[in-house]
Structure formats: C-alpha cells, structure tokens
Coordinates of C-alpha atoms and ligand atoms in Angstrom, one line a residue:
R286 CA 0.0 0.0 0.0
Q287 CA 0.9 3.6 -0.6
A288 CA 1.6 5.7 2.5
A289 CA -0.3 9.0 2.7
F290 CA 0.9 12.0 4.8
R291 CA -1.2 12.6 7.9
T292 CA -1.6 16.0 9.5
D293 CA -4.1 14.9 12.2
L294 CA -2.3 13.6 15.3
S295 CA -5.3 12.6 17.4
V296 CA -5.0 8.8 16.6
L297 CA -1.3 8.9 17.6
L298 CA -2.1 10.7 20.8
D299 CA -4.7 8.0 21.7
Q300 CA -2.1 5.3 20.9
V301 CA 0.5 6.7 23.2
G302 CA -1.9 6.1 26.1
G303 CA -1.3 7.8 29.4
G304 CA -0.9 7.5 33.1
K305 CA 2.8 8.0 33.4
E306 CA 4.5 11.4 33.6
S307 CA 6.8 10.5 30.8
L308 CA 3.9 9.8 28.5
S309 CA 2.2 13.0 29.4
F310 CA 5.4 14.9 28.7
M311 CA 5.6 13.2 25.2
K312 CA 1.9 14.0 24.5
R313 CA 2.3 17.6 25.5
R314 CA 5.2 17.9 23.1
I315 CA 3.3 16.2 20.3
R316 CA 0.4 18.5 20.7
R317 CA 2.6 21.6 21.0
L318 CA 4.4 20.9 17.8
A319 CA 1.4 19.6 15.8
Q320 CA 1.0 22.6 13.6
Q321 CA 4.7 22.6 12.8
W322 CA 4.6 18.9 11.8
A323 CA 1.5 19.5 9.6
T324 CA 3.2 22.3 7.7
A325 CA 6.3 20.2 7.2
A326 CA 4.2 17.3 5.9
N327 CA 2.7 19.5 3.3
H328 CA 6.0 20.9 2.2
L329 CA 7.7 17.5 1.9
G330 CA 4.6 16.1 0.2
A331 CA 5.0 18.8 -2.5
K332 CA 8.7 18.2 -2.8
L333 CA 8.4 14.4 -3.2
G334 CA 5.5 14.9 -5.7
Q335 CA 3.8 11.7 -6.9
R336 CA 6.6 9.4 -5.8
W337 CA 5.5 6.1 -4.5
R338 CA 6.0 5.5 -0.8
D339 CA 5.4 2.1 0.6
Q340 CA 3.3 2.0 3.7
K341 CA 5.2 0.0 6.4
K342 CA 3.9 -2.0 9.3
I343 CA 5.9 -0.7 12.2
L344 CA 6.1 -1.8 15.8
I345 CA 7.6 0.7 18.2
H346 CA 8.6 -0.8 21.5
V347 CA 9.9 1.8 23.9
G348 CA 12.0 -0.4 26.2
F349 CA 13.3 2.2 28.6
L350 CA 9.8 3.2 29.6
T351 CA 8.6 -0.3 30.4
E352 CA 8.1 -1.3 34.0
E353 CA 10.0 -4.4 33.3
S354 CA 13.2 -2.4 32.6
G355 CA 12.7 -0.6 35.9
D356 CA 11.7 2.7 34.2
V357 CA 13.8 5.1 36.2
F358 CA 13.0 7.9 33.8
S359 CA 9.3 8.5 34.3
P360 CA 9.4 9.4 38.0
K361 CA 12.1 12.0 37.3
V362 CA 10.3 13.9 34.5
L363 CA 9.2 16.6 36.8
K364 CA 12.3 16.5 38.9
G365 CA 15.1 17.5 36.6
G366 CA 15.8 14.0 35.2
P367 CA 16.9 13.4 31.6
L368 CA 14.3 14.4 29.0
G369 CA 16.3 14.1 25.8
E370 CA 15.2 10.5 25.2
M371 CA 11.5 11.4 25.6
V372 CA 11.9 14.3 23.3
Q373 CA 13.4 12.0 20.7
W374 CA 10.8 9.2 21.1
A375 CA 8.0 11.7 20.9
D376 CA 9.4 13.0 17.6
I377 CA 10.1 9.5 16.1
L378 CA 6.5 8.5 16.8
T379 CA 5.2 11.7 15.3
A380 CA 7.5 11.4 12.2
L381 CA 6.4 7.8 11.5
H382 CA 2.8 8.7 12.0
V383 CA 2.9 11.8 9.8
L384 CA 4.7 9.9 7.1
G385 CA 1.6 7.7 7.0
H386 CA 2.8 4.4 8.3
N387 CA 0.8 1.8 10.1
L388 CA 2.0 1.9 13.8
K389 CA 1.6 -0.2 16.8
I390 CA 3.1 1.3 20.0
S391 CA 4.2 -0.8 22.9
M392 CA 5.3 0.4 26.3
S393 CA 5.3 -2.9 28.2
V394 CA 6.4 -6.5 27.7
K395 CA 2.8 -7.6 27.7
E396 CA 1.9 -5.3 24.8
L397 CA 5.1 -6.4 23.0
Q398 CA 4.0 -10.1 23.3
G399 CA 0.5 -9.2 22.2
F400 CA 1.7 -7.4 19.0
L401 CA 4.2 -10.1 18.2
G402 CA 1.7 -12.9 18.8
V403 CA 3.9 -14.8 21.2
P404 CA 2.1 -16.4 24.2
P405 CA 2.4 -14.2 27.3
G406 CA 4.4 -15.3 30.3
R407 CA 8.0 -15.7 31.2
G408 CA 10.7 -17.6 29.4
S409 CA 11.7 -17.7 25.9
C410 CA 8.9 -18.6 23.6
P411 CA 9.9 -18.3 20.0
L412 CA 7.8 -16.5 17.5
T413 CA 6.6 -19.1 15.0
G414 CA 5.6 -18.0 11.6
P415 CA 6.5 -14.7 9.9
L416 CA 7.1 -11.5 11.7
P417 CA 3.9 -9.4 11.6
F418 CA 5.9 -6.2 11.0
D419 CA 8.2 -4.7 8.4
L420 CA 10.2 -2.8 11.0
I421 CA 10.6 -2.7 14.8
Y422 CA 11.9 0.4 16.4
T423 CA 13.2 -0.2 19.9
D424 CA 16.2 0.6 22.2
Y425 CA 18.7 -1.5 24.0
H426 CA 16.3 -2.4 26.9
G427 CA 13.7 -3.4 24.3
L428 CA 16.2 -5.5 22.5
Q429 CA 17.0 -7.4 25.7
Q430 CA 13.3 -7.9 26.3
M431 CA 12.7 -9.2 22.8
K432 CA 15.6 -11.6 23.2
Q433 CA 14.0 -12.9 26.3
H434 CA 10.6 -13.3 24.9
M435 CA 11.2 -14.1 21.2
G436 CA 14.2 -16.4 21.9
L437 CA 15.8 -17.9 18.8
S438 CA 13.5 -16.2 16.4
L439 CA 15.0 -12.8 17.2
K440 CA 18.1 -13.9 15.3
K441 CA 16.0 -14.7 12.2
H442 CA 14.2 -11.4 12.3
K443 CA 16.9 -9.1 13.4
C444 CA 17.4 -7.3 10.1
H445 CA 14.0 -5.7 10.7
I446 CA 15.1 -4.0 13.9
R447 CA 16.2 -0.4 14.5
V448 CA 17.8 0.5 17.8
I449 CA 17.4 4.0 19.0
D450 CA 20.8 4.6 20.7
T451 CA 21.6 8.2 21.8
F452 CA 25.4 8.0 21.9
G453 CA 25.9 5.4 19.2
T454 CA 27.5 1.9 18.9
E455 CA 30.7 1.4 17.0
P456 CA 31.1 -1.8 14.9
A457 CA 34.0 -3.1 17.1
Y458 CA 31.6 -3.2 20.1
N459 CA 28.7 -4.6 18.2
H460 CA 30.4 -7.7 16.9
E461 CA 30.1 -10.2 19.7
E462 CA 33.2 -12.4 19.1
Y463 CA 35.5 -9.5 18.1
A464 CA 34.4 -7.4 21.1
T465 CA 35.0 -10.3 23.4
L466 CA 38.4 -11.1 22.0
H467 CA 39.7 -7.5 21.7
G468 CA 38.4 -5.8 24.8
Y469 CA 35.4 -4.0 23.3
R470 CA 32.9 -5.9 25.4
T471 CA 30.4 -3.7 27.3
N472 CA 27.0 -4.1 28.8
W473 CA 25.3 -2.8 25.7
G474 CA 26.9 -3.9 22.4
Y475 CA 27.5 -7.3 20.9
W476 CA 24.2 -7.8 19.1
N477 CA 25.8 -8.4 15.7
L478 CA 23.5 -6.0 13.9
N479 CA 24.5 -4.0 10.9
A480 CA 25.9 -0.9 12.7
R481 CA 23.5 1.3 10.5
Q482 CA 20.6 -0.3 12.4
Y483 CA 21.6 1.8 15.4
M484 CA 20.1 5.2 15.2
T485 CA 21.6 8.2 17.1
M486 CA 20.5 11.5 18.5
F487 CA 23.2 13.5 16.6
P488 CA 25.1 12.7 13.5
H489 CA 28.2 12.0 15.6
T490 CA 29.0 8.4 14.6
P491 CA 28.7 7.9 10.9
D492 CA 28.8 4.1 11.4
N493 CA 25.3 4.5 12.7
S494 CA 22.3 6.1 11.1
F495 CA 21.4 9.6 12.3
M496 CA 17.9 9.7 13.5
G497 CA 17.8 13.0 15.4
F498 CA 14.7 14.9 16.8
V499 CA 13.2 18.3 16.1
S500 CA 13.3 21.7 17.6
E501 CA 10.8 24.5 17.6
E502 CA 10.7 26.6 14.4
L503 CA 10.0 30.3 14.3
N504 CA 8.2 32.2 11.5
E505 CA 9.5 35.6 10.3
T506 CA 7.3 37.6 12.6
E507 CA 8.4 35.6 15.7
K508 CA 12.0 36.0 14.6
R509 CA 11.7 39.7 14.4
S510 CA 9.9 40.1 17.7
I511 CA 12.6 37.9 19.4
Q512 CA 15.3 40.2 18.1
Q513 CA 13.5 43.3 19.3
N514 CA 13.0 41.8 22.8
K515 CA 16.4 40.3 23.4
V516 CA 17.8 41.3 26.8
N517 CA 21.4 41.7 26.0
N518 CA 22.7 40.9 29.5
M519 CA 20.6 37.9 30.3
A520 CA 22.1 34.5 30.5
V521 CA 20.3 31.1 31.1
V522 CA 22.4 28.3 32.6
Y523 CA 22.1 24.8 31.0
G524 CA 21.5 22.4 33.9
K525 CA 18.1 21.4 35.3
E526 CA 19.5 19.3 38.1
A527 CA 21.3 20.8 41.1
S528 CA 24.2 18.2 40.8
M529 CA 25.1 19.8 37.4
W530 CA 26.0 23.0 39.3
K531 CA 28.4 21.6 41.9
Q532 CA 32.2 21.7 41.9
G533 CA 34.3 24.5 40.6
K534 CA 31.6 26.4 38.8
D535 CA 31.9 29.4 41.1
S536 CA 34.8 31.1 39.5
F537 CA 33.4 31.4 36.0
L538 CA 29.9 32.0 37.3
E539 CA 31.3 35.0 39.2
I540 CA 32.8 36.3 36.0
L541 CA 29.6 35.8 34.1
H542 CA 27.7 37.6 36.9
K543 CA 30.0 40.6 36.5
Y544 CA 28.4 41.2 33.1
M545 CA 25.1 39.5 33.0
E546 CA 22.0 38.6 34.9
V547 CA 22.1 34.9 35.4
H548 CA 19.0 32.7 35.2
G549 CA 18.5 29.0 35.9
T550 CA 15.8 26.4 35.6
V551 CA 17.0 24.1 38.3
Y552 CA 14.5 21.7 39.9
Y553 CA 13.9 22.1 43.6
E554 CA 11.3 20.7 46.0
T555 CA 10.9 23.3 48.7
Q556 CA 14.2 24.9 49.3
R557 CA 16.6 26.6 46.9
P558 CA 19.4 24.1 46.0
P559 CA 22.6 25.1 47.9
E560 CA 24.6 24.4 44.7
V561 CA 23.0 27.4 43.0
P562 CA 24.6 30.7 44.0
A563 CA 22.3 33.4 45.5
F564 CA 22.7 35.8 42.6
V565 CA 21.1 33.3 40.2
K566 CA 17.5 33.8 39.4
N567 CA 16.2 30.3 39.6
H568 CA 12.8 29.6 37.9
G569 CA 12.7 26.0 38.9
L570 CA 12.2 23.3 36.3
L571 CA 10.0 24.8 33.5
P572 CA 7.5 23.1 31.2
Q573 CA 9.1 23.0 27.7
H574 CA 7.1 25.9 26.3
E575 CA 8.0 28.2 29.2
L576 CA 11.6 27.4 28.8
Q577 CA 11.3 28.4 25.2
Q578 CA 9.9 31.8 26.3
L579 CA 12.7 32.3 28.7
L580 CA 15.2 31.5 25.9
R581 CA 13.6 34.0 23.6
K582 CA 14.5 36.8 26.0
A583 CA 18.0 35.5 26.8
K584 CA 21.1 36.4 24.9
L585 CA 23.3 33.6 26.2
F586 CA 22.7 29.9 27.0
I587 CA 25.7 28.6 29.0
G588 CA 26.8 25.0 29.5
F589 CA 28.8 23.7 32.4
G590 CA 30.1 20.6 30.7
F591 CA 27.2 18.3 31.5
P592 CA 24.7 17.0 30.3
Y593 CA 26.5 15.9 27.1
E594 CA 24.9 16.3 23.7
G595 CA 21.3 17.1 24.7
P596 CA 18.5 18.9 22.8
A597 CA 18.5 22.1 24.9
P598 CA 21.4 23.9 23.1
L599 CA 19.7 23.5 19.7
E600 CA 16.5 24.9 21.2
A601 CA 18.5 27.9 22.7
I602 CA 20.1 28.6 19.3
A603 CA 16.7 28.3 17.6
N604 CA 15.4 30.9 19.9
G605 CA 18.2 33.4 19.1
C606 CA 20.7 32.6 22.0
I607 CA 24.4 32.2 21.6
F608 CA 25.5 28.9 23.2
L609 CA 28.7 29.1 25.2
Q610 CA 30.3 25.7 26.2
P611 CA 33.5 24.3 27.6
K612 CA 36.2 22.8 25.5
F613 CA 37.4 19.4 26.8
Q614 CA 41.2 18.9 26.7
P615 CA 41.9 16.0 27.0
P616 CA 38.6 14.9 25.4
H617 CA 36.1 12.9 27.4
S618 CA 35.5 9.3 26.4
S619 CA 34.6 5.8 27.7
L620 CA 38.2 5.5 28.7
N621 CA 38.4 8.5 31.1
H622 CA 34.9 9.6 32.0
E623 CA 32.4 7.8 34.2
F624 CA 29.4 8.9 32.1
F625 CA 30.7 7.3 29.0
R626 CA 32.3 4.3 30.7
G627 CA 30.7 1.1 29.4
K628 CA 29.1 2.8 26.4
P629 CA 29.8 0.9 23.2
T630 CA 31.9 3.6 21.6
S631 CA 35.5 4.9 21.7
R632 CA 34.4 8.3 20.4
E633 CA 36.2 11.2 21.9
V634 CA 34.1 14.2 22.9
F635 CA 36.0 17.5 22.6
S636 CA 33.3 19.7 24.1
Q637 CA 30.0 19.5 25.8
H638 CA 28.1 19.5 22.6
P639 CA 30.3 18.5 19.6
Y640 CA 27.4 18.9 17.1
A641 CA 27.0 22.5 18.1
E642 CA 30.7 23.1 17.8
E643 CA 31.3 21.3 14.5
Y644 CA 28.0 21.7 12.6
I645 CA 26.9 25.1 13.9
G646 CA 29.9 26.9 15.2
R647 CA 30.4 30.7 15.4
P648 CA 28.7 33.1 15.9
Y649 CA 26.0 30.8 17.3
V650 CA 28.3 28.6 19.3
M651 CA 31.4 29.5 21.2
T652 CA 33.6 26.7 22.6
V653 CA 36.3 28.0 25.1
D654 CA 38.6 26.8 27.8
Y655 CA 36.7 27.6 31.1
N656 CA 39.9 27.3 33.1
N657 CA 41.3 30.3 31.3
S658 CA 39.5 33.2 33.0
L659 CA 40.8 35.7 30.4
E660 CA 39.5 33.6 27.5
F661 CA 36.2 33.1 29.3
D662 CA 35.9 36.8 30.2
S663 CA 36.5 37.9 26.6
A664 CA 34.0 35.3 25.3
I665 CA 31.2 36.9 27.4
K666 CA 32.1 40.3 26.2
E667 CA 32.1 39.2 22.6
I668 CA 28.7 37.5 23.0
M669 CA 27.2 40.7 24.4
R670 CA 28.5 42.5 21.3
T671 CA 27.4 39.9 18.8
K672 CA 24.0 39.9 17.2
V673 CA 22.6 36.6 15.9
E674 CA 19.4 35.6 14.3
P675 CA 17.5 32.5 15.5
Y676 CA 19.0 29.5 13.7
L677 CA 18.0 25.9 13.3
P678 CA 19.8 23.5 11.0
Y679 CA 17.4 22.0 8.4
E680 CA 18.0 18.4 9.8
Y681 CA 16.5 19.5 13.1
T682 CA 13.3 21.0 11.5
C683 CA 10.2 18.8 11.2
E684 CA 10.6 18.8 7.4
G685 CA 14.2 17.8 7.7
M686 CA 13.4 14.9 10.0
L687 CA 10.5 13.7 7.9
E688 CA 12.7 13.8 4.8
R689 CA 15.5 11.8 6.5
V690 CA 13.2 9.2 8.0
H691 CA 11.3 8.8 4.8
A692 CA 14.6 8.2 3.0
Y693 CA 15.6 5.5 5.5
L694 CA 12.2 3.8 5.4
Q695 CA 12.2 3.6 1.7
N696 CA 15.8 2.7 1.1
Q697 CA 17.5 1.1 4.0
D698 CA 17.0 -2.7 3.8
F699 CA 19.3 -4.9 5.9
C700 CA 17.4 -8.1 5.0
V701 CA 18.6 -8.3 1.4
P702 CA 22.2 -9.3 0.6
E703 CA 24.6 -6.5 -0.4
P704 CA 24.3 -5.7 -4.2
P705 CA 27.0 -7.4 -6.2
F706 CA 30.2 -5.6 -6.7
I707 CA 31.1 -5.2 -10.3
P708 CA 34.3 -3.3 -11.1
A709 CA 33.0 -1.9 -14.3
N710 CA 36.1 -0.7 -16.0
F711 CA 38.5 -3.2 -14.5
S712 CA 36.5 -6.1 -15.7
R713 CA 37.5 -5.1 -19.2
R714 CA 41.1 -5.8 -18.5
G715 CA 42.4 -8.3 -20.9
S716 CA 39.2 -8.5 -22.8
A717 CA 39.1 -9.6 -26.4
S718 CA 38.6 -6.1 -27.6
G719 CA 41.8 -5.2 -25.8
S720 CA 40.3 -2.0 -24.4
R721 CA 42.5 0.1 -22.2
V722 CA 42.2 -0.2 -18.5
I723 CA 41.1 3.0 -17.0
R724 CA 42.5 3.5 -13.5
P725 CA 41.2 5.8 -10.9
L726 CA 43.1 9.0 -10.6
F727 CA 45.1 8.4 -7.5
V728 CA 47.0 11.4 -6.4
P729 CA 50.1 10.2 -4.7
L730 CA 50.9 9.9 -1.0
P731 CA 51.1 11.4 1.6
N732 CA 48.0 13.6 1.1
S733 CA 44.6 12.0 1.5
T734 CA 42.8 12.6 -1.7
A735 CA 39.3 12.0 -2.9
L736 CA 39.1 9.7 -5.9
G737 CA 36.4 9.3 -8.4
W738 CA 36.0 5.6 -7.7
A739 CA 32.3 5.5 -8.2
S740 CA 32.6 5.6 -12.0
Y741 CA 34.6 2.4 -11.7
V742 CA 32.0 0.3 -10.0
T743 CA 28.4 -0.4 -10.7
A744 CA 25.6 -1.4 -8.4
P745 CA 22.3 0.2 -9.5
T746 CA 20.4 -0.8 -6.3
A747 CA 22.9 0.5 -3.8
W748 CA 21.7 3.2 -1.3
P749 CA 23.2 5.7 -0.8
P750 CA 23.8 5.5 -4.5
L751 CA 27.3 5.0 -5.7
S752 CA 27.4 8.4 -7.4
S753 CA 28.0 9.7 -3.9
L754 CA 31.1 7.6 -3.3
R755 CA 34.5 9.3 -3.0
L756 CA 37.4 6.9 -2.3
L757 CA 40.0 8.3 0.0
V758 CA 43.1 7.2 1.9
S759 CA 43.6 8.3 5.4
Q760 CA 46.8 9.4 7.0
E761 CA 48.6 7.0 9.3
G762 CA 46.8 6.9 12.6
Q763 CA 43.7 8.7 11.2
S764 CA 40.2 7.2 11.2
C765 CA 37.9 7.3 8.3
V766 CA 35.6 9.6 10.3
E767 CA 38.4 12.2 10.4
A768 CA 39.8 11.5 6.9
C769 CA 36.5 12.0 5.2
Q770 CA 35.6 15.0 7.3
S771 CA 38.9 16.8 6.6
A772 CA 38.2 16.5 2.8
G773 CA 34.7 17.9 3.2
F774 CA 32.9 14.6 3.0
I775 CA 31.3 12.2 5.5
C776 CA 32.3 8.5 6.0
E777 CA 29.7 6.2 4.5
P778 CA 29.8 2.7 5.9
A779 CA 27.4 1.4 3.2
H780 CA 30.2 2.0 0.6
F781 CA 32.8 -0.1 2.3
H782 CA 31.4 -3.1 0.4
F783 CA 32.5 -1.5 -2.8
I784 CA 36.0 -0.6 -1.9
N785 CA 37.0 -3.7 0.0
N786 CA 38.8 -5.2 -3.0
K787 CA 42.2 -5.4 -4.7
E788 CA 41.1 -3.1 -7.5
A789 CA 40.5 -0.2 -5.0
L790 CA 44.0 -0.9 -3.6
L791 CA 45.6 -1.0 -7.0
E792 CA 47.6 2.1 -6.9
V793 CA 48.8 1.7 -3.4
Q794 CA 51.4 -0.7 -4.6
C795 CA 51.2 -3.4 -2.0
E796 CA 53.5 -6.3 -2.2
V797 CA 51.1 -8.6 -0.4
V798 CA 47.3 -8.5 -0.2
D799 CA 45.7 -10.6 2.5
S800 CA 42.4 -10.5 4.3
E801 CA 41.8 -10.4 8.0
I802 CA 39.2 -9.7 10.7
N803 CA 40.0 -6.2 12.1
H804 CA 37.8 -3.2 12.2
I805 CA 40.4 -0.8 10.7
L806 CA 40.4 -2.8 7.4
P807 CA 40.7 -2.3 4.5
A808 CA 44.0 -0.6 5.0
F809 CA 47.6 -0.8 4.1
S810 CA 50.8 -0.5 6.0
V811 CA 53.2 1.8 4.3
M812 CA 56.3 0.4 6.0
R813 CA 55.7 -3.2 5.1
R814 CA 53.9 -2.5 1.8
E815 CA 51.2 -4.9 2.9
C816 CA 47.5 -4.5 2.2
S817 CA 44.7 -6.1 4.1
L818 CA 41.1 -6.5 3.1
Q819 CA 38.2 -6.9 5.5
R820 CA 36.9 -10.4 6.0
E821 CA 34.0 -9.6 8.3
P822 CA 31.5 -7.2 6.8
L823 CA 30.0 -6.5 10.2
L824 CA 33.3 -4.9 11.1
F825 CA 33.3 -2.3 8.4
S826 CA 33.9 0.7 10.5
C827 CA 34.4 4.4 9.9
A828 CA 35.7 4.7 13.5
G829 CA 39.0 3.2 14.4
H830 CA 42.6 4.0 13.5
S831 CA 46.1 2.5 13.9
P832 CA 49.4 4.3 13.9
K833 CA 50.9 1.8 11.4
Y834 CA 48.0 1.9 8.9
R835 CA 46.6 4.1 6.3
R836 CA 43.0 3.2 5.9
L837 CA 41.0 3.0 2.7
C838 CA 37.9 5.2 3.4
P839 CA 34.5 5.3 1.6
C840 CA 33.4 8.9 1.8
R841 CA 30.4 10.5 0.3
D842 CA 29.0 13.9 -0.3
F843 CA 26.2 15.3 1.8
L844 CA 23.5 17.9 1.6
R845 CA 24.1 21.1 3.5
G846 CA 22.0 20.9 6.7
Q847 CA 21.1 17.3 6.0
V848 CA 24.2 15.3 6.5
A849 CA 22.4 11.9 6.5
L850 CA 21.6 12.3 2.8
C851 CA 23.7 12.7 -0.3
R852 CA 22.9 14.8 -3.3
D853 CA 21.3 11.8 -5.2
C854 CA 19.9 10.1 -2.1
L855 CA 16.3 11.2 -2.4
Ligands
UDP162 N1 13.7 21.2 29.5 C1 12.5 21.6 30.1 N2 12.5 22.4 31.1 C2 13.6 22.9 31.7 C3 14.8 22.5 31.1 C4 14.9 21.7 30.1 O1 11.4 21.2 29.6 O2 13.5 23.7 32.7 C5 13.7 20.4 28.3 C6 14.3 21.0 27.1 O3 13.3 21.7 26.4 C7 14.9 19.9 26.3 C8 14.8 18.7 27.3 O4 14.5 19.2 28.5 O5 14.1 19.6 25.2 C9 16.1 17.9 27.4 O6 17.1 18.8 27.6 P1 18.7 18.5 27.9 O7 19.4 19.1 26.8 O8 18.9 19.0 29.3 O9 18.9 17.0 27.8 P2 18.7 15.7 28.8 O10 20.0 15.6 29.6 O11 17.6 16.0 29.6 O12 18.5 14.6 27.9

C-alpha cells in the first residue's frame, strides 16, 4: 500500500496512552508541535511529488519506559531528570505517524508479546511464523526484552530491527566475538547487527544512522519580535539538576555575573538548591514551552560541561541565543569519564556539545577553555556585542526529520544481501577487444585525496547511490571519520562493500594483499607495503585507527543541513 501523509495527530495521541508522567510529557510535546509537523508534511509532500512511498507496518517498543526495565526515567520527568530521550521518542513516533505508516506502539512487555503474537508469560517462547511487522523500532532495553521473549526467532528477524541509541554503537563493540576477544565488550553492544541499524540522536557516529529529533521553528514575525525583545545581558544556565552545578563552577559564574543577569531552571522541592549561587534567578524546572519563552529573551545559554549532547542547546540557538560551552582537553570518552564508561563507543568528545561546535559553530556557538578566565571573560564580552538571528539546521526541523526518516524507510534494507560488486572498467582488462584499463586518478601519498572511484563500480540498487562515493586514503593513525571530514565529506559505511577489493587498492602498490578480521580494514601498512582487506562485513567501520596503517575510506557527499543524505539520495 501507498503511504499518505497525515496531519491529524489525534489517533497517535490515543495510541500513546497515558498515566505516566513520561507519556504526558511526550503527549504535551506532540500537541505543542502539531502545527509545525503539519506544515512540514505539506512541504515534503509537495517536494516528493507523486513518488510512490510504501506503507510499512511498524512496531515501536519503547524499552526504557517499560516497568520491566525498571523505568527510572518516568518518576524524574518533573524533577530535573533526563528528558532528551523522551523528546526524541515523541518525535520519532510523530514522524512515523505523519509519514503515513501503520504503527503499533508498545510500552510494556505484555503489549510487546501481544503485538508479536507470542504467548504471554516468562521464558523464551519463539515466535513461530512470519514477523507481523516490516520494522521494529526499539532501544537496548527493548532488544533485551525481545531476546528474552522471542528467543531464537530474534536472530531470524533481526534485520527488521532499528535500535534508538543516543550516543551510538561502534562496529567493534557490536560484533560479539570480536568485542570479546579484543576488549570491546560492554553491557550494551554485541548484538551483531549492521551498525547502521543503530540510530543516534546526533550525526556523531557515521557508522550508525542519524535519527535526530526536532526543535521549535519560528516564523519571520516571531524571529523579528525575538530580536526586538532580546535582553542583552541575560544568561540562562544549561542544567536542570542541582548536581550539574556543583564543583568548581563558582569562579566562572562570578565572571559571568559581573556582566550578566544569570537565570537558571534548576529543579527544587521546597528549598533553593545550595549548589545554585544566591545571585542566580532560579525559575525551577519549567515546562518546555515556558523554557522556550525564557530562551527567547535571553542572549546567552551557557553550558557547564554536563549534560552531554542534549537537545537544549539547539532549542536555545533556535530561539536566538548564543551557546557558550567548555572545551574538553583532553577529550572525554569511555576511557576516562564515568558517564561514557561502558558505552559501546570509543568516540572522543572534545566539548559538551560537539554537534553545536562542529556543525553550527560561530557566531551561534562558542567553545572555550573555562579554566582560562581571560578567555572566558572575553567570550562573554564578545557574546554581548554579537547579534545573531534564531538559527535551526534543516536536519532538526520537522521537514528535515521527515525527509530523512522517509529516505531511511524507503531505502535502508538490511534483510537483502549487499548488491553485487562489479568493477565496471577493471573487468574489461584483458578483454578480447583489448580495451584500455582506466585506472582511478590516484593522487600520490602522503595527502589524503578523494578519488572518483564511483565511476569504476556499478551497483544500481545501492543506497546511498554509488554516485556519492569518494574513495580516500587516510593518514597513518587517522580514522575514516576524520579523513572524510577533513576532505569535506562524510564517511559512509554502506560504501565499504565497494572498496574492499584489490582493485581499490591497485595504486597503493602493496606487495602482499591478504584479508583479516579487524575493524580498521581495508587498509595498508606503508612500511611493510602490505595491504589487508576486511573479511567480516559487520566490522566495516568508519571509526578506528592505527598508527601503522593508512585506511581506505569510503566517503560520500552530503546535503548542507542534512548530513544523513547525499545529493542523489532522495
Ligand atoms: N527542559 C524543560 N524544562 C527545563 C529545562 C529543560 O522542559 O527547565 C527540556 C528542554 O526543552 C529539552 C529537554 O529538557 O528539550 C532535554 O534537555 P537537555 O538538553 O537537558 O537533555 P537531557 O540531559 O535532559 O537529555
């Protein structure tokens, strides 16, 4: 069946149910953004024209909100607990509904069993017969529950699963045997999925798919009125829980207070939290729409280093604030910071909000060393002088999210085998006609250089399409994430399949070509003139580097403001 856009959200709101504070929060959000979604649906509908869109049967099982997982989130919704996940789930539900798909929503193991048609009760009772859904969106908790209650059949159906995973999962952690043998084992990874089945909150781990969420959008009138009503010396502190304010924040808060009126939205029960200095005007935890109002007046939204990578800085920038945040030197990661410890990623985080730093940047975002009081002081002064307009990257608008999710739904299929690799021009080598071998233009070492490899391979069904592929060689010790980025591209794990061959390594002049199981492959060692191909497709990884190896990197182009999609992706 063809999917038709929906602009009425009442059926969705009924499906979400109620009772818990987390669900009420999500429903308030869905209602508040309804108009924005409807407008976006109309725009995208016009943009896509008469294109056929398959209607998918989708099960959404929100594992972290089930009682069976302990649901630590719901009781903290009104107490300063994390809300980012609920923001994202509310938006995923809405996007799938608006795109016109057929949804079933489960927030308990019982509902999960009901929808899957497995008998209720404990123990593993495999699902017999076909899976009644095209896709299942869940999270790590939900995955665990499905394993418990679907047993062996989960393996059979796992290509249909999408895991919403805020901080991302790198391939080395996802491959059970490899993770176990090489020290990448955590509490979360090792599901042996295709890493693109994990969907993140920000486009920070190109090995995963970027799902995202949305932020409030302003029309021209609102933008103008915001700019007229900005209070130039008003700052709002990012941190709704008192613990985010403790330890060593006093010195730079004092500096900030020299120039600006400082506001906070810190949760408290009866008394003012002692961590919050007396000069701070604390509003208590605000409902989302009231926070937006506060941000509309403020000039500065200031982060203290935690929480990492949340939605609030995007909302602040969308409401015309400048976001000031600390630089992390050395970077935070699962190796050195409690929060990231045990998360299935080695990603290094160089500031509180790397997306804001890298994708938005000045003048909207300033990332400075908070230990350097001079640098901090001059940043505040610069912010007070700088005028900015409200800004929201397209990928965080409703239309941007609908477009991206639409593209995934219609094109990502992890159940079919990879399309065959045909080295188009190479295959002519030695042919009867004696046609000349055309080699890719390989600009010599040591510079990483983008090659027009795509014209040498054909695979008409590949997505992203091969026209987006740029083959590139990293520096020694550089990951493909960095190598692609430094050339103005993004690493595209789907393209590894097409560059993991001798032909792609042709000009590197390796004396030996072997194949191994290692997440930095394909790569070659300059010293030993040895090339290695990847033997385990699940370990194709943009992340990962080794000082002795230059990696072969499959990069692709991307749309400005929509990094998940390439020029020919739609
Ligand atoms: N938020 C809110 N009231 C407040 C402060 C924050 O409703 O007083 C909302 C904010 O609009 C954002 C969400 O909390 O959408 C999550 O924000 P944050 O960036 O703090 O991420 P978290 O750590 O909660 O995931």
